[in-house]
XYZ file of C-alpha atoms in Angstrom:
382
model
C -62.506 -210.309 187.560
C -61.089 -208.970 184.400
C -59.308 -205.693 184.408
C -60.007 -203.707 181.286
C -57.158 -202.034 179.568
C -58.057 -198.554 178.396
C -57.247 -197.531 174.893
C -54.484 -195.018 174.479
C -55.881 -191.657 173.452
C -55.280 -190.759 169.848
C -52.898 -187.819 169.735
C -54.511 -184.713 168.406
C -52.957 -183.275 165.251
C -51.022 -180.030 165.358
C -52.079 -177.242 163.049
C -49.457 -174.523 162.672
C -50.378 -170.871 162.316
C -48.855 -167.678 161.001
C -49.278 -165.244 163.891
C -47.508 -161.890 164.204
C -45.970 -160.703 167.460
C -48.635 -158.069 168.077
C -51.391 -160.709 167.751
C -49.912 -163.386 170.018
C -52.065 -162.588 173.068
C -55.210 -162.557 170.946
C -54.234 -165.907 169.386
C -53.573 -167.467 172.809
C -57.077 -166.548 173.912
C -58.368 -168.606 170.991
C -56.304 -171.686 171.853
C -52.947 -171.087 170.142
C -49.810 -172.548 171.739
C -46.102 -171.869 171.180
C -43.748 -174.538 169.811
C -40.329 -173.697 171.291
C -38.419 -175.962 168.914
C -40.007 -174.782 165.679
C -40.676 -171.309 167.067
C -44.163 -171.329 165.593
C -47.695 -171.003 166.927
C -49.974 -174.027 166.659
C -53.337 -175.452 167.767
C -53.974 -178.980 169.021
C -56.993 -180.658 167.487
C -59.872 -178.584 166.203
C -58.941 -175.082 165.101
C -61.011 -172.181 166.380
C -63.094 -170.458 163.737
C -61.245 -167.241 164.510
C -57.874 -168.820 163.655
C -58.863 -170.530 160.394
C -57.550 -167.697 158.178
C -54.116 -167.944 159.865
C -53.350 -171.613 159.226
C -49.884 -172.114 157.775
C -50.284 -174.891 155.233
C -46.522 -175.029 154.655
C -45.967 -176.272 158.215
C -48.411 -179.146 157.965
C -51.801 -179.706 159.514
C -55.051 -178.472 158.076
C -54.681 -176.364 154.958
C -56.835 -173.421 153.987
C -57.458 -175.229 150.711
C -59.465 -177.813 152.643
C -61.891 -175.140 153.785
C -64.576 -174.224 151.254
C -63.990 -170.749 149.812
C -67.319 -169.437 151.125
C -66.570 -170.645 154.652
C -63.027 -169.279 154.505
C -64.205 -165.806 153.510
C -66.930 -165.839 156.130
C -64.506 -166.961 158.839
C -62.006 -164.306 157.804
C -64.682 -161.617 158.012
C -65.776 -162.759 161.486
C -62.151 -162.976 162.594
C -61.368 -159.481 161.339
C -64.385 -158.080 163.170
C -63.390 -159.874 166.362
C -59.809 -158.641 165.999
C -60.799 -154.984 165.949
C -58.959 -154.817 169.241
C -59.596 -151.928 171.609
C -56.842 -149.329 171.833
C -56.989 -149.192 175.626
C -55.913 -152.056 177.839
C -57.669 -152.847 181.107
C -56.283 -150.836 184.058
C -54.512 -152.808 186.821
C -56.647 -153.851 189.844
C -55.216 -151.187 192.187
C -55.403 -148.423 189.569
C -58.177 -146.515 191.374
C -56.246 -146.206 194.623
C -55.231 -142.617 195.247
C -51.517 -142.022 195.823
C -50.333 -138.660 197.106
C -46.834 -139.154 195.714
C -47.886 -139.879 192.126
C -48.013 -136.645 190.084
C -50.376 -135.662 187.309
C -49.310 -136.144 183.707
C -47.476 -133.387 181.829
C -45.221 -133.191 178.778
C -42.880 -130.568 177.378
C -44.355 -128.582 174.494
C -41.734 -125.864 173.933
C -40.632 -126.351 170.321
C -37.721 -123.938 170.705
C -36.193 -126.220 173.310
C -36.802 -129.623 171.824
C -39.780 -130.031 169.514
C -40.088 -133.684 170.470
C -43.855 -134.022 170.325
C -44.232 -133.964 166.546
C -41.365 -136.347 165.770
C -40.677 -139.741 167.315
C -37.500 -139.706 169.388
C -38.242 -143.313 170.315
C -39.372 -146.473 168.550
C -43.096 -147.164 168.344
C -42.869 -150.957 168.058
C -41.970 -153.571 170.640
C -41.120 -155.932 167.808
C -38.009 -154.128 166.534
C -35.386 -153.324 169.254
C -33.385 -151.179 166.794
C -30.099 -151.601 168.667
C -27.138 -149.510 167.456
C -29.295 -147.789 164.862
C -29.994 -144.240 163.708
C -33.322 -142.592 162.907
C -33.393 -139.187 161.176
C -36.285 -136.720 160.844
C -35.976 -133.774 158.469
C -37.395 -130.476 159.751
C -39.161 -127.744 157.727
C -36.355 -125.216 158.452
C -33.762 -127.397 156.729
C -32.473 -128.912 159.942
C -33.038 -132.398 161.244
C -33.480 -134.538 164.348
C -31.128 -137.505 164.656
C -31.948 -140.269 167.130
C -29.222 -142.831 167.856
C -29.531 -145.960 170.004
C -27.072 -148.114 171.948
C -26.444 -151.866 172.323
C -29.553 -152.430 174.492
C -31.855 -151.016 171.824
C -33.574 -147.717 171.164
C -35.837 -146.378 173.899
C -39.471 -147.115 173.155
C -42.486 -144.848 173.509
C -43.362 -146.978 176.574
C -39.891 -146.365 178.082
C -40.529 -142.657 177.583
C -43.292 -142.853 180.210
C -40.479 -142.497 182.768
C -39.440 -139.201 181.140
C -43.069 -138.050 181.328
C -42.959 -138.823 185.037
C -39.851 -136.627 185.324
C -41.574 -133.753 183.480
C -44.644 -134.136 185.696
C -42.483 -134.187 188.837
C -40.727 -130.944 187.822
C -43.980 -129.244 186.777
C -45.795 -129.932 190.030
C -42.721 -129.142 192.134
C -42.416 -125.772 190.363
C -46.118 -125.075 190.899
C -45.567 -125.589 194.637
C -42.375 -123.493 194.553
C -44.101 -120.552 192.849
C -46.891 -120.766 195.418
C -44.343 -120.625 198.245
C -45.143 -124.171 199.361
C -41.883 -125.914 198.569
C -38.296 -125.710 197.378
C -37.105 -125.324 193.815
C -36.582 -128.810 192.364
C -33.220 -130.103 191.163
C -32.519 -132.201 188.093
C -32.632 -135.495 190.014
C -35.685 -137.197 191.471
C -35.920 -140.423 193.427
C -39.176 -142.302 192.905
C -39.856 -145.753 194.267
C -40.334 -148.311 191.508
C -43.906 -148.894 192.688
C -44.551 -145.169 192.139
C -43.217 -145.409 188.577
C -45.461 -148.384 187.866
C -48.485 -146.634 189.354
C -47.768 -143.468 187.342
C -47.561 -145.566 184.157
C -50.708 -147.469 185.206
C -48.860 -150.786 185.240
C -49.397 -153.650 187.656
C -46.964 -153.892 190.559
C -45.693 -157.441 190.159
C -44.048 -160.061 187.979
C -41.072 -158.835 185.974
C -42.183 -155.204 185.909
C -39.330 -154.204 188.209
C -36.764 -155.653 185.806
C -38.541 -153.895 182.947
C -38.061 -150.522 184.678
C -34.297 -151.057 184.949
C -34.077 -152.148 181.294
C -36.064 -149.056 180.264
C -33.635 -146.807 182.138
C -30.693 -148.365 180.274
C -32.327 -147.733 176.906
C -33.296 -144.158 177.834
C -29.705 -143.335 178.794
C -28.272 -144.953 175.664
C -30.712 -143.213 173.296
C -29.379 -139.798 172.277
C -31.170 -137.046 170.394
C -29.298 -134.532 168.252
C -31.130 -131.536 166.813
C -29.619 -129.507 163.990
C -31.293 -126.172 163.249
C -30.470 -123.563 160.657
C -30.794 -119.872 161.491
C -29.156 -116.527 160.806
C -26.762 -114.699 163.066
C -26.896 -111.026 163.987
C -24.791 -110.185 160.946
C -27.167 -112.082 158.689
C -24.761 -114.937 158.041
C -26.337 -118.445 158.054
C -25.634 -120.517 161.131
C -25.925 -124.227 161.855
C -26.753 -124.926 165.515
C -26.358 -128.491 166.818
C -27.527 -129.694 170.234
C -27.366 -133.225 171.568
C -28.421 -135.012 174.753
C -29.802 -138.270 176.071
C -33.433 -138.834 176.949
C -32.178 -139.088 180.529
C -28.777 -138.043 181.801
C -27.900 -140.634 184.461
C -29.610 -143.128 186.719
C -28.937 -145.321 189.734
C -31.003 -148.388 190.610
C -31.016 -150.025 194.049
C -32.018 -153.680 194.224
C -31.944 -156.589 196.673
C -28.915 -158.749 195.940
C -30.647 -162.033 196.791
C -33.781 -161.516 194.680
C -32.623 -158.886 192.177
C -35.812 -156.930 192.872
C -35.323 -153.211 192.219
C -36.582 -151.094 195.095
C -35.767 -147.510 194.159
C -34.100 -145.481 191.461
C -32.500 -142.077 191.132
C -32.928 -140.389 187.745
C -31.068 -137.291 186.594
C -33.030 -135.472 183.915
C -31.221 -133.822 180.972
C -30.436 -130.106 180.986
C -32.740 -129.289 178.051
C -35.756 -130.764 179.812
C -34.937 -129.095 183.147
C -34.466 -125.739 181.405
C -37.787 -126.058 179.547
C -39.788 -126.683 182.730
C -37.866 -124.964 185.542
C -35.784 -122.147 184.054
C -38.151 -120.882 181.348
C -40.005 -117.667 182.254
C -43.233 -119.093 180.837
C -42.861 -122.893 180.744
C -44.680 -124.542 177.875
C -46.068 -127.807 179.158
C -49.179 -129.716 178.150
C -51.421 -131.871 180.264
C -51.725 -135.477 179.129
C -54.824 -137.616 179.586
C -54.201 -140.480 182.080
C -55.635 -142.965 179.560
C -52.599 -142.279 177.394
C -50.799 -144.929 179.458
C -53.491 -147.522 178.705
C -53.041 -147.209 174.947
C -51.518 -150.381 173.510
C -50.510 -149.356 169.935
C -47.352 -147.259 169.819
C -48.704 -145.412 166.783
C -51.852 -144.550 168.739
C -49.733 -142.956 171.460
C -47.760 -141.022 168.860
C -50.917 -139.721 167.155
C -52.305 -138.621 170.536
C -49.114 -136.621 171.185
C -49.475 -135.036 167.738
C -53.065 -134.131 168.491
C -52.164 -132.519 171.819
C -49.526 -130.216 170.322
C -51.109 -129.595 166.887
C -54.860 -129.594 167.600
C -55.007 -128.595 171.249
C -58.648 -127.741 171.970
C -59.452 -127.484 168.279
C -58.587 -129.401 165.138
C -55.518 -130.335 163.088
C -54.851 -132.192 159.857
C -51.766 -134.227 159.046
C -51.136 -136.287 155.944
C -50.743 -140.041 156.340
C -47.400 -139.682 154.561
C -46.031 -137.132 157.035
C -47.197 -139.187 160.023
C -45.429 -142.197 158.530
C -42.211 -140.200 158.111
C -42.310 -138.488 161.510
C -43.084 -141.763 163.310
C -39.830 -143.285 162.100
C -41.644 -146.501 161.231
C -39.521 -149.147 159.462
C -42.701 -150.523 157.877
C -43.856 -149.725 154.352
C -46.140 -146.712 153.938
C -49.021 -149.014 152.965
C -48.781 -150.845 156.295
C -48.577 -147.592 158.251
C -51.668 -146.304 156.431
C -53.553 -149.462 157.386
C -52.518 -148.935 161.027
C -53.752 -145.320 160.941
C -57.087 -146.496 159.560
C -57.333 -148.992 162.420
C -56.992 -146.063 164.839
C -59.741 -144.207 162.987
C -61.974 -147.288 163.041
C -61.542 -147.816 166.786
C -61.825 -144.053 167.528
C -60.750 -144.530 171.135
C -58.015 -141.922 171.286
C -58.335 -140.018 174.577
C -59.953 -136.584 174.038
C -59.838 -136.671 170.220
C -61.970 -137.983 167.372
C -60.186 -139.176 164.255
C -61.354 -139.095 160.649
C -59.892 -139.515 157.174
C -60.169 -136.999 154.366
C -58.847 -137.185 150.795
C -55.965 -134.893 149.921
C -54.114 -133.858 146.785
C -51.034 -135.848 147.820
C -52.802 -138.679 149.621
C -55.086 -139.283 152.597
C -55.295 -136.795 155.472
C -55.841 -137.624 159.146
C -58.191 -135.189 160.892
C -57.670 -134.925 164.675
C -60.538 -133.083 166.352
C -60.868 -132.323 170.052
C -64.168 -133.721 171.320
C -66.547 -130.822 171.867
C -64.987 -128.573 169.224
C -66.776 -127.693 166.008
C -65.525 -128.984 162.642
C -63.647 -126.497 160.488
C -63.540 -126.413 156.685
C -60.762 -128.498 155.135
C -57.695 -126.427 154.210
C -55.434 -128.977 152.542
C -52.666 -129.052 155.140
C -50.260 -131.852 155.836
C -48.754 -130.984 159.182
C -46.681 -128.163 160.600
């Protein structure tokens, strides 16, 4: 009896791709793999139609020149349509479970105290850590907001979810206090990490616990300095400078054997505590829970703008001003393309987005759903 010897399978060729960080999950769903040595994305064998426009001919493998021009354009069009990714991610499996200890969502809106909703005091991209860097926003009154980061990077808009939890904790505790149902809250609160994850609508597993501790480090290291110009009682011009961290202090408790963080204690900064607890008429805004499901940092920033500028009505901001206030390191052209992607998706919680032409460039219209359109009055922000 003869034993047949099977033929060795022919190795499939590797086709390398040019894939940006923000598109890596999408590319993986279409068969892309990561080459640790070359630090490049690639596909084994036949390349998905969706990935054809992203082939890197310089790295070897199939070249775009081998694809007929008509097919290449058609594939690029289909790929672009397929990549019109939704703004909202899928909620975690246990998202619908009610939790008595998880507060509603609030944010500070008092411009006299901080004015942090119409400028970015955090980075909007996960791609650029921006460690030991400075970001400056000029204000209409001649002052400015200066954001400085530490060695672990600048706090991101996703890290800031923990600050939102602190604001929400103070707001609801004060509502109970004013109703005679509880004590006046202090500056510190002690949530369990699972409560933080549930508040931020994140899954309770994997490396999320480590991510919370890293976020706390960045929030403490990121400082915000506001310089305002005003006049004193005698009419002389004054320059008032205030500075603080996004959080004051924190303590994390973890198991020594596994490193798993179990609970944290967060001390909120004085400016935030004063805005919510000590103000006679606290200015806080409710935030839609779907805010936490938004994946683009710019989308989150635009939603915050809409809440403070449009409210239950309508507001118009120029693309240029949004680019400047977002602190984006990208070119204005790229930021404009990102804004148009938000308009195209139109999935911002509570608000519809539209573009209008303006004398100095395009205008973003943010309109609360259910409100009536108002005539354009060439405005470009506050």
